[in-house]
Amino acid sequence: MKMHSVASIAFAAAAVIATTGLTTTTASACPDWTLDGRSNLGTLTGSFLFTPRSYTVQAGGNNNLAGCSAPGTGYVISDPDFEFNFTNDGNYGRLEFEVTGDCDTVLLINDASGQWHFNDDTNGVNPAINVVNPPQGTYDIWVGTYGQSSCAASIEIETWSS
C-alpha cells in the first residue's frame, strides 16, 4: 500500500478547493423578505391605519447592510421585525412609516410589489418612509441601527388620503 505525505494530501485538497470554487468563508447574512416577520400584524386596512398605529421594537441586528443586495447602511436582523398584509379599502394615496428610537435608527421596507425602500435620517437621527400609491399585499419591515449597538424604538404606521 502506497502512503502519501501530509503535505501532498494538503496540496491536493487545496487544488480541489481552488478548481471547484469551494471556499471556507461564509456568506454574509442579510435581510430576507421570504422569512416570517417576528411580529405578524395580520391584515391592516387603509381605514384602520388612518389613525396612526404605533408598535415597539428592539432596533438593530448583526447583519451589516453594506454586504447585502438590500439598499442602505446600518445593521438589521435577517427576518423582518414586522410583517403585515395591506388592504387599501379607500382612497389612501400614501402609506407612511416613522421610527423613533433611543439611538440612530434606520428603516428598511420591502413593499408588496417587491420594491425596497430605505431611509436613515429624516427627523434628526430617526427615519421615515412614505410609499405613494401603496400596492396592496405583504409589507416586510426592518428597524435597524446605524451603528452596531441596539436600542429601544417604536414605529408608527399611518395612511393619508389622496
Short mmCIF file of C-alpha atoms in Angstrom, two decimals:
data_model
loop_
_atom_site.label_atom_id
_atom_site.label_comp_id
_atom_site.label_asym_id
_atom_site.label_seq_id
_atom_site.Cartn_x
_atom_site.Cartn_y
_atom_site.Cartn_z
CA MET A 1 0.00 0.00 0.00
CA LYS A 2 1.40 3.36 -1.02
CA MET A 3 1.49 6.09 1.67
CA HIS A 4 1.00 9.78 0.88
CA SER A 5 2.71 12.50 2.82
CA VAL A 6 0.61 15.02 4.77
CA ALA A 7 2.00 17.78 2.55
CA SER A 8 0.89 16.06 -0.66
CA ILE A 9 -2.61 15.46 0.73
CA ALA A 10 -2.90 19.11 1.81
CA PHE A 11 -1.69 20.26 -1.61
CA ALA A 12 -4.24 18.02 -3.35
CA ALA A 13 -7.06 19.29 -1.13
CA ALA A 14 -6.08 22.91 -1.85
CA ALA A 15 -6.06 22.16 -5.58
CA VAL A 16 -9.56 20.66 -5.40
CA ILE A 17 -10.85 23.68 -3.49
CA ALA A 18 -9.25 26.09 -5.95
CA THR A 19 -10.58 24.33 -9.04
CA THR A 20 -14.11 23.71 -7.75
CA GLY A 21 -14.61 27.19 -6.33
CA LEU A 22 -15.30 25.86 -2.84
CA THR A 23 -14.46 28.26 -0.08
CA THR A 24 -14.22 28.15 3.67
CA THR A 25 -15.67 31.64 4.19
CA THR A 26 -19.37 32.05 4.85
CA ALA A 27 -21.70 34.39 3.02
CA SER A 28 -22.75 37.45 4.97
CA ALA A 29 -26.27 37.31 6.41
CA CYS A 30 -28.77 39.79 5.01
CA PRO A 31 -32.41 40.79 5.46
CA ASP A 32 -34.64 38.12 3.92
CA TRP A 33 -38.20 39.09 2.98
CA THR A 34 -39.10 35.41 2.47
CA LEU A 35 -38.81 34.80 6.23
CA ASP A 36 -41.80 35.33 8.52
CA GLY A 37 -41.85 38.59 10.45
CA ARG A 38 -41.14 38.39 14.17
CA SER A 39 -44.39 40.28 14.71
CA ASN A 40 -47.11 39.46 12.23
CA LEU A 41 -49.58 42.32 12.42
CA GLY A 42 -52.14 40.49 10.27
CA THR A 43 -54.19 42.45 7.75
CA LEU A 44 -54.11 46.21 8.19
CA THR A 45 -56.54 48.28 6.15
CA GLY A 46 -56.09 51.83 4.94
CA SER A 47 -59.04 52.96 7.07
CA PHE A 48 -57.59 51.28 10.20
CA LEU A 49 -54.22 52.97 9.61
CA PHE A 50 -55.86 56.38 9.03
CA THR A 51 -55.46 56.60 12.80
CA PRO A 52 -51.69 56.26 13.39
CA ARG A 53 -50.70 52.90 14.93
CA SER A 54 -47.53 52.51 16.99
CA TYR A 55 -45.54 49.33 17.65
CA THR A 56 -42.46 48.85 19.85
CA VAL A 57 -39.31 47.05 18.69
CA GLN A 58 -35.69 46.46 19.63
CA ALA A 59 -33.86 48.23 16.80
CA GLY A 60 -30.66 46.80 15.37
CA GLY A 61 -29.16 43.47 14.44
CA ASN A 62 -25.97 41.69 13.47
CA ASN A 63 -26.37 41.91 9.67
CA ASN A 64 -24.42 44.75 8.05
CA LEU A 65 -26.43 46.09 5.10
CA ALA A 66 -23.17 47.08 3.37
CA GLY A 67 -22.73 43.50 2.14
CA CYS A 68 -26.35 42.93 1.08
CA SER A 69 -28.43 43.49 -2.04
CA ALA A 70 -30.97 45.48 0.01
CA PRO A 71 -30.20 49.21 -0.01
CA GLY A 72 -28.80 51.21 2.86
CA THR A 73 -26.26 51.46 5.62
CA GLY A 74 -26.70 50.02 9.07
CA TYR A 75 -27.44 46.84 10.98
CA VAL A 76 -30.62 44.73 10.92
CA ILE A 77 -31.72 41.18 11.73
CA SER A 78 -32.35 38.58 8.99
CA ASP A 79 -36.10 38.12 9.48
CA PRO A 80 -38.36 41.17 9.34
CA ASP A 81 -39.24 42.84 12.62
CA PHE A 82 -42.79 43.29 11.35
CA GLU A 83 -44.92 41.86 8.58
CA PHE A 84 -48.45 42.76 7.57
CA ASN A 85 -50.86 42.46 4.69
CA PHE A 86 -52.05 45.88 3.50
CA THR A 87 -55.52 46.30 2.01
CA ASN A 88 -56.35 49.72 0.60
CA ASP A 89 -60.05 49.92 1.39
CA GLY A 90 -60.38 53.59 0.47
CA ASN A 91 -58.71 56.48 -1.26
CA TYR A 92 -55.42 56.25 0.66
CA GLY A 93 -52.63 57.51 -1.58
CA ARG A 94 -49.80 57.37 0.94
CA LEU A 95 -48.61 54.83 3.50
CA GLU A 96 -46.21 56.42 5.98
CA PHE A 97 -43.72 54.74 8.33
CA GLU A 98 -41.87 56.74 11.03
CA VAL A 99 -39.38 55.41 13.57
CA THR A 100 -38.44 56.99 16.88
CA GLY A 101 -35.57 55.43 18.79
CA ASP A 102 -33.18 55.85 21.68
CA CYS A 103 -30.27 55.77 19.19
CA ASP A 104 -29.56 56.45 15.50
CA THR A 105 -32.07 54.18 13.75
CA VAL A 106 -32.57 53.10 10.13
CA LEU A 107 -35.67 51.81 8.36
CA LEU A 108 -35.81 49.17 5.61
CA ILE A 109 -39.04 48.05 3.93
CA ASN A 110 -39.82 45.53 1.22
CA ASP A 111 -43.24 46.52 -0.11
CA ALA A 112 -46.00 44.41 -1.67
CA SER A 113 -44.55 44.88 -5.17
CA GLY A 114 -41.11 43.64 -4.04
CA GLN A 115 -39.54 47.11 -4.10
CA TRP A 116 -37.01 48.01 -1.41
CA HIS A 117 -37.24 51.33 0.49
CA PHE A 118 -34.54 52.63 2.85
CA ASN A 119 -34.15 55.74 4.99
CA ASP A 120 -31.71 56.80 7.67
CA ASP A 121 -32.20 60.36 8.90
CA THR A 122 -35.43 62.24 8.12
CA ASN A 123 -36.31 63.56 11.58
CA GLY A 124 -32.90 64.11 13.18
CA VAL A 125 -31.50 60.58 13.57
CA ASN A 126 -34.92 58.98 13.04
CA PRO A 127 -36.01 57.61 9.66
CA ALA A 128 -39.30 57.90 7.79
CA ILE A 129 -40.55 56.37 4.54
CA ASN A 130 -43.60 57.34 2.50
CA VAL A 131 -44.91 54.82 -0.01
CA VAL A 132 -47.00 56.74 -2.55
CA ASN A 133 -49.90 54.83 -4.11
CA PRO A 134 -49.09 51.86 -1.86
CA PRO A 135 -49.58 48.48 -3.50
CA GLN A 136 -51.80 46.00 -1.70
CA GLY A 137 -50.19 42.90 -0.24
CA THR A 138 -47.41 41.96 2.16
CA TYR A 139 -45.03 44.52 3.67
CA ASP A 140 -41.86 43.41 5.47
CA ILE A 141 -40.22 45.94 7.82
CA TRP A 142 -36.81 46.05 9.48
CA VAL A 143 -35.99 48.64 12.14
CA GLY A 144 -32.22 48.74 12.39
CA THR A 145 -29.48 50.93 13.75
CA TYR A 146 -26.79 52.95 12.01
CA GLY A 147 -24.13 51.54 14.38
CA GLN A 148 -23.72 48.06 15.81
CA SER A 149 -25.47 48.79 19.13
CA SER A 150 -29.18 48.07 19.50
CA CYS A 151 -31.77 50.25 21.24
CA ALA A 152 -35.44 50.55 22.10
CA ALA A 153 -37.57 52.07 19.34
CA SER A 154 -41.11 52.38 18.05
CA ILE A 155 -42.54 52.53 14.57
CA GLU A 156 -45.68 54.44 13.67
CA ILE A 157 -47.66 53.41 10.58
CA GLU A 158 -50.31 55.69 9.08
CA THR A 159 -52.23 56.24 5.85
CA TRP A 160 -53.06 59.55 4.23
CA SER A 161 -55.90 60.34 1.84
CA SER A 162 -55.10 61.11 -1.79
#
